[in-house]
Short mmCIF file of C-alpha atoms in Angstrom, two decimals:
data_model
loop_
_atom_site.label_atom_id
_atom_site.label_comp_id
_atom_site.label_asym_id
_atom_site.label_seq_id
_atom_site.Cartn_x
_atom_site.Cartn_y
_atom_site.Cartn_z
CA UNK A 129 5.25 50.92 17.29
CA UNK A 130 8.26 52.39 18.73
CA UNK A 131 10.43 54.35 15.66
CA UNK A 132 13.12 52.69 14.43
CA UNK A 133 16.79 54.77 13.07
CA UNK A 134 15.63 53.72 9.57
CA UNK A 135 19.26 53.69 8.68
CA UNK A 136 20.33 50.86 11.17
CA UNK A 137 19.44 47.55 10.63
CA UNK A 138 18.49 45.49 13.76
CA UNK A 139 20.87 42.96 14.99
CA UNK A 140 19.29 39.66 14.47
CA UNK A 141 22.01 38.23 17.33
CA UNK A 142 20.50 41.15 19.81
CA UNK A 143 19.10 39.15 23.06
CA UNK A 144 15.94 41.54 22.60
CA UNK A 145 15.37 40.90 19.03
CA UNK A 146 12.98 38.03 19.08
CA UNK A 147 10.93 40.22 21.67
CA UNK A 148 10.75 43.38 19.21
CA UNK A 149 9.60 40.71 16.69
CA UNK A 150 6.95 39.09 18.97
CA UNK A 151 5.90 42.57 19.78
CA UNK A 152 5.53 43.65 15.90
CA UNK A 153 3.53 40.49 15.25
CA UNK A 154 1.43 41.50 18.20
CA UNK A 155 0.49 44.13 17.26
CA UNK A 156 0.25 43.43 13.40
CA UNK A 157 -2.17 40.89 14.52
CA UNK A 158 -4.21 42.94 16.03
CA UNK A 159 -4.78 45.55 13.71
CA UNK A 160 -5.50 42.57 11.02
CA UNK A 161 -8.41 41.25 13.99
CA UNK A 162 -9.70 44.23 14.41
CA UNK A 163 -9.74 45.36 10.60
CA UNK A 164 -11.43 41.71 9.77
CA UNK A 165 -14.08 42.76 13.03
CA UNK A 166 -14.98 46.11 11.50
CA UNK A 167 -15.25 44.99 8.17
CA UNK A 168 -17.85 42.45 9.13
CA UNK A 169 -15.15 39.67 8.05
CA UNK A 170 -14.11 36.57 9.44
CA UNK A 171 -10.27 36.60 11.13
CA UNK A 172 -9.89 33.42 9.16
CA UNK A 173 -9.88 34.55 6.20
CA UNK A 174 -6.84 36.90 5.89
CA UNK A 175 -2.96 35.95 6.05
CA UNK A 176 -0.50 37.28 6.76
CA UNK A 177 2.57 37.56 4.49
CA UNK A 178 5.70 38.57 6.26
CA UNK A 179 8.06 40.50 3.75
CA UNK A 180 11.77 39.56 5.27
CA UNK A 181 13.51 41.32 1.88
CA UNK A 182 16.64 42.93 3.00
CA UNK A 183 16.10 41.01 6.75
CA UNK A 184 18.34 37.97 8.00
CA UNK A 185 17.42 34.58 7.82
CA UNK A 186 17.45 34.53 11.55
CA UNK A 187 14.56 36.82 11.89
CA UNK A 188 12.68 34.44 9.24
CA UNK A 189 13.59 31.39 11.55
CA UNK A 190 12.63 33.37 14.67
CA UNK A 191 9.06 34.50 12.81
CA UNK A 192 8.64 30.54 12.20
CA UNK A 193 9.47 30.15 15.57
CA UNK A 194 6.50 32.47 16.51
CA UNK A 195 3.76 30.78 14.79
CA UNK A 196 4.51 33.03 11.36
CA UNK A 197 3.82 30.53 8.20
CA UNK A 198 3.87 32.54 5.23
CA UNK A 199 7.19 34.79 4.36
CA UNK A 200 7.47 36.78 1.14
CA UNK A 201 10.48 37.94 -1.00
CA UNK A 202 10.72 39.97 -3.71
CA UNK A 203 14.52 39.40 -4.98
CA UNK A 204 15.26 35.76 -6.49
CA UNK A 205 19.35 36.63 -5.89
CA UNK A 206 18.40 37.33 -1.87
CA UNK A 207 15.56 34.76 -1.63
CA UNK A 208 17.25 32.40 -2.77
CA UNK A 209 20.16 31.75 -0.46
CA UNK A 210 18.14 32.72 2.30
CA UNK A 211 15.49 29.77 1.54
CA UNK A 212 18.04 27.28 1.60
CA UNK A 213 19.97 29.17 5.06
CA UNK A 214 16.36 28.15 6.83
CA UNK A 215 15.32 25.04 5.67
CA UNK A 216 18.78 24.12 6.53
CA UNK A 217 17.87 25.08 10.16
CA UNK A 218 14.76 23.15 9.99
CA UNK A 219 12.05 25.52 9.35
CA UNK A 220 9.89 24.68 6.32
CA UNK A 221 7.92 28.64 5.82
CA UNK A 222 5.16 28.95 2.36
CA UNK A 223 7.38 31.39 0.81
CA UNK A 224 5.79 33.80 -1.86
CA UNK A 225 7.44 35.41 -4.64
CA UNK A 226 6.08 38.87 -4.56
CA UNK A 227 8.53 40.62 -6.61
CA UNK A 228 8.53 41.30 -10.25
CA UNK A 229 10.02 38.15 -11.91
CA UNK A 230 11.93 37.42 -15.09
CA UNK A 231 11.43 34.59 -16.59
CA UNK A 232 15.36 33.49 -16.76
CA UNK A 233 14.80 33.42 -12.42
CA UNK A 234 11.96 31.08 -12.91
CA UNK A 235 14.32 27.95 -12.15
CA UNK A 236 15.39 29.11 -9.67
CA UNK A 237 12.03 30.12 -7.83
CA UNK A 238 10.32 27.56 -8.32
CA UNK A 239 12.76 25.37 -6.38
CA UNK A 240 11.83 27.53 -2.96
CA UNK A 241 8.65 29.53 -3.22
CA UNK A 242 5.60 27.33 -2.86
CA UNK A 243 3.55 30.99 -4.20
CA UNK A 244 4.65 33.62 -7.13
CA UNK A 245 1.97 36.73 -6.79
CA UNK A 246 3.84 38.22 -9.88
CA UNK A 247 2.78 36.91 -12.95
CA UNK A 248 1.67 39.31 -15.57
CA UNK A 249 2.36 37.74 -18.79
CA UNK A 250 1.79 34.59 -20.53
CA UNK A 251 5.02 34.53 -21.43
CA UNK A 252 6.10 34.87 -17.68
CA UNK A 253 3.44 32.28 -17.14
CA UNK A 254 4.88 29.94 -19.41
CA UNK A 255 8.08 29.70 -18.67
CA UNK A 256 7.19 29.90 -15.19
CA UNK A 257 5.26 26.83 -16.01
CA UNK A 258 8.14 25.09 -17.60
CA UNK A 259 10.74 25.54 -14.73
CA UNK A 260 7.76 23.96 -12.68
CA UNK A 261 6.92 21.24 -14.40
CA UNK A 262 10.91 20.39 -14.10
CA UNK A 263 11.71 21.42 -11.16
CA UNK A 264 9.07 20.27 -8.67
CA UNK A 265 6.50 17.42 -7.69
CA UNK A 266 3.76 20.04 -7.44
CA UNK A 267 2.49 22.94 -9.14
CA UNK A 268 3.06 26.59 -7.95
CA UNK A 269 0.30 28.67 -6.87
CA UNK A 270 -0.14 32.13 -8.88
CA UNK A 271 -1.35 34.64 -8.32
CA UNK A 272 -2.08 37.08 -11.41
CA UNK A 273 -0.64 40.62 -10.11
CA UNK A 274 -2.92 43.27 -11.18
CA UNK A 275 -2.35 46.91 -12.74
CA UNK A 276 -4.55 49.08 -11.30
CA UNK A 277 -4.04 52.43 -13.04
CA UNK A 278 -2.19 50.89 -15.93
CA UNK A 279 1.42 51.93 -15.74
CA UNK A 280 3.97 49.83 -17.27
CA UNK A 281 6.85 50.49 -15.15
CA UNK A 282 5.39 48.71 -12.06
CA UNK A 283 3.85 45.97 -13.71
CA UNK A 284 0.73 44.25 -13.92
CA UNK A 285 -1.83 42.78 -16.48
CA UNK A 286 -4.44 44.86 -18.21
CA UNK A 287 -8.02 44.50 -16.91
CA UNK A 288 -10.42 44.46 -19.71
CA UNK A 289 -7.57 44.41 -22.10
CA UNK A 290 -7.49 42.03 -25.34
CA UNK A 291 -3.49 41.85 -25.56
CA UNK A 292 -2.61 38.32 -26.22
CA UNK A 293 0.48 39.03 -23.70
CA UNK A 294 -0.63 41.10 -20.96
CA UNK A 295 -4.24 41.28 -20.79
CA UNK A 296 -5.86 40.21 -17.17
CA UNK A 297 -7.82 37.70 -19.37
CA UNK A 298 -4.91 35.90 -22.06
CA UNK A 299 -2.83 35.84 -19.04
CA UNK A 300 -5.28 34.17 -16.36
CA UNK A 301 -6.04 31.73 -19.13
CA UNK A 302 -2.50 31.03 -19.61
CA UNK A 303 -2.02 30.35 -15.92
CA UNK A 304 -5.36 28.13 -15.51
CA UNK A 305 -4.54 25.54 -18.25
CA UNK A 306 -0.94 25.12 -17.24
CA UNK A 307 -0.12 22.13 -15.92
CA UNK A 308 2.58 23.37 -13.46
CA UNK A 309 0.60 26.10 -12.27
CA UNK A 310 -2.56 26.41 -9.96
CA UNK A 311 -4.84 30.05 -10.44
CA UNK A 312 -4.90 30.80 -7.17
CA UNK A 313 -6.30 34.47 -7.43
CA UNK A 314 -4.96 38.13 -7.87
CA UNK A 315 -2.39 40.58 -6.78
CA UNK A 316 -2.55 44.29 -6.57
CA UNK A 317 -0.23 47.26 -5.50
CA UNK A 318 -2.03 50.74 -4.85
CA UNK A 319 -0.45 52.84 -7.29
CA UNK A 320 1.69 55.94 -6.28
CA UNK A 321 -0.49 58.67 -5.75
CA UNK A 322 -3.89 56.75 -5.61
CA UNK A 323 -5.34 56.78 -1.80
CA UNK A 324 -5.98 52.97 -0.50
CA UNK A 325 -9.67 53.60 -1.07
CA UNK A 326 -9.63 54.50 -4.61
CA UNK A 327 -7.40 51.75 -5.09
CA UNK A 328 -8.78 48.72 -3.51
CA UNK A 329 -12.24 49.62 -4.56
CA UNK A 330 -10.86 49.72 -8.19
CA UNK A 331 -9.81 46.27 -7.28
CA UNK A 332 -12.23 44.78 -6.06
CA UNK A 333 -14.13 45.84 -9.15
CA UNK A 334 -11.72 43.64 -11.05
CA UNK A 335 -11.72 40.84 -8.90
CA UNK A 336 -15.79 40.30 -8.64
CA UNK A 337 -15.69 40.19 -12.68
CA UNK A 338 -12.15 37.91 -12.35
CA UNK A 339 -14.15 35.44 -10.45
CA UNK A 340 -17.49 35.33 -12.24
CA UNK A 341 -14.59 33.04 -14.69
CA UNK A 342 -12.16 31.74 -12.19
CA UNK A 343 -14.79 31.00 -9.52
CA UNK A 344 -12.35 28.99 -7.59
CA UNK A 345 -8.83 31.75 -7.82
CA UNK A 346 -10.30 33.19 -4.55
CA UNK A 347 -7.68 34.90 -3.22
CA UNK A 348 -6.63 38.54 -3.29
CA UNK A 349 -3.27 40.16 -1.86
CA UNK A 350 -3.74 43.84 -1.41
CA UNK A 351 -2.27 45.87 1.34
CA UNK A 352 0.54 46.79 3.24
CA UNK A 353 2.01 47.32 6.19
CA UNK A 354 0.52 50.96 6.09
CA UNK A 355 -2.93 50.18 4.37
CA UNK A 356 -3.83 46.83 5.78
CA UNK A 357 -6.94 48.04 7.04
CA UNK A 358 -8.38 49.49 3.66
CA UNK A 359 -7.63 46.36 1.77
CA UNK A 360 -9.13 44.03 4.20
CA UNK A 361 -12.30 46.54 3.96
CA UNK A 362 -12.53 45.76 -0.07
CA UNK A 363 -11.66 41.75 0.17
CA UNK A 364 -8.26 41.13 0.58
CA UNK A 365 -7.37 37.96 1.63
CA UNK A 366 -3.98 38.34 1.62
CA UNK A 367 -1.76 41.23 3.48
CA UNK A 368 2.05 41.83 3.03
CA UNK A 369 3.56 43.28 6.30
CA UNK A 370 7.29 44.41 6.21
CA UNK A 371 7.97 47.18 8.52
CA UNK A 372 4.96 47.57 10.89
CA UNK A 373 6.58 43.73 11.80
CA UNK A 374 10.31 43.79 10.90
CA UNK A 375 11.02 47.30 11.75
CA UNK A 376 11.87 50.02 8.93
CA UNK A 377 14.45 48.88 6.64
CA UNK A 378 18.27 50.41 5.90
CA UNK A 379 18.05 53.15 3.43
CA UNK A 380 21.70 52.93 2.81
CA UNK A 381 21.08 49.21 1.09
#
């Protein structure tokens, strides 16, 4: 991919824009065919989450425009306005939550993102299940985001923990009998300092036991735009591609 000034945002009215984005899915696409074809793995089986934080709705409505269905956010206060700025254009994306979420947002969420990969509470969960059951005809998908190495600060429930609050197990519960809500599977970031292979190896750990009692919560985000290939190696069904398809964003925002 051709390097980007990662202090200059692109233009989204730029003539070329739409061709730098068509090139970035290219090639994104690519590496996630040729990751599934080494892995032994079916193409099918992975999507693609673009992550348009920080990005215009006019790149989101050109990404629609080039076949791109799923679109992730990670900031209710950005998402938000930008949800309504493209379905007022037309475009109807699956847009995922992916952000950590606080439960006085879940209103609002609920009203745009079809998919919230954050939950790792059952307190999250249930008043993430109350704003749904208010604010929409169907329930939101969840997926239960995962701490790998067990740090607080970037959130996560607590494989093989008993907490009633934020224990992998209390909290999946929580999420599978809620009427609002559908357990759809897990989420996972690879800690700071952990290499992709240690990480999604770990996770995969947690996700063959997660399923042997949520047989049907299948899916698994894991991976970004720099370690797509590992997590599709160890399951993933799910990747979350910012800048390998977007471009790097501003550091000045």
């Amino acid at each position: 991919m051709t390097d980007v000034n990662p202090t200059v945002r692109p233009d989204p009215g730029h003539p070329d824009r739409r061709a730098e984005l068509a090139a970035g899915l290219a090639r994104v696409r690519s590496r996630i065919a040729d990751a599934c074809a080494a892995a032994g793995r079916d193409r099918a089986e992975v999507t693609m989450v673009a992550v348009t934080k920080t990005y215009p709705a006019s790149d989101v409505l050109a990404l629609a425009g080039l076949g791109v269905v799923d679109m992730g956010e990670n900031r209710d206060q950005e998402a938000a306005g930008k949800a309504a700025e493209v379905a007022a254009a037309g475009a109807t994306p699956r847009w995922h939550f992916i952000g950590q979420l606080q439960r006085n947002k879940c209103r609002s969420v609920v009203r745009y993102a079809d998919v919230v990969q954050s939950v790792d509470s059952v307190r999250l969960a249930r008043a993430l299940d109350a704003a749904a059951l208010a604010g929409r005809d169907r329930p939101v998908e969840v997926l239960v985001q995962v701490s790998i190495d067990a740090d607080p600060a970037r959130g996560g429930a607590l494989p093989g923990s008993a907490d009633a609050d934020v224990g992998l197990g209390p909290v999946a519960e929580a999420v599978a009998g809620a009427a609002g809500l559908r357990l759809a599977g897990l989420m996972a970031v690879a800690p700071l300092g952990w290499e992709p292979e240690r990480a999604f190896a770990r996770l995969a750990e947690v996700a063959q036991a997660f399923r042997a009692t949520h047989p049907e919560a299948v899916a698994l985000s894991a991976g970004m735009s720099g370690d797509l290939e590992a997590a599709i190696r160890h399951g993933a069904t799910h990747v979350r591609v910012g800048s390998a398809l977007l471009g790097m964003r501003s550091t000045l925002r």
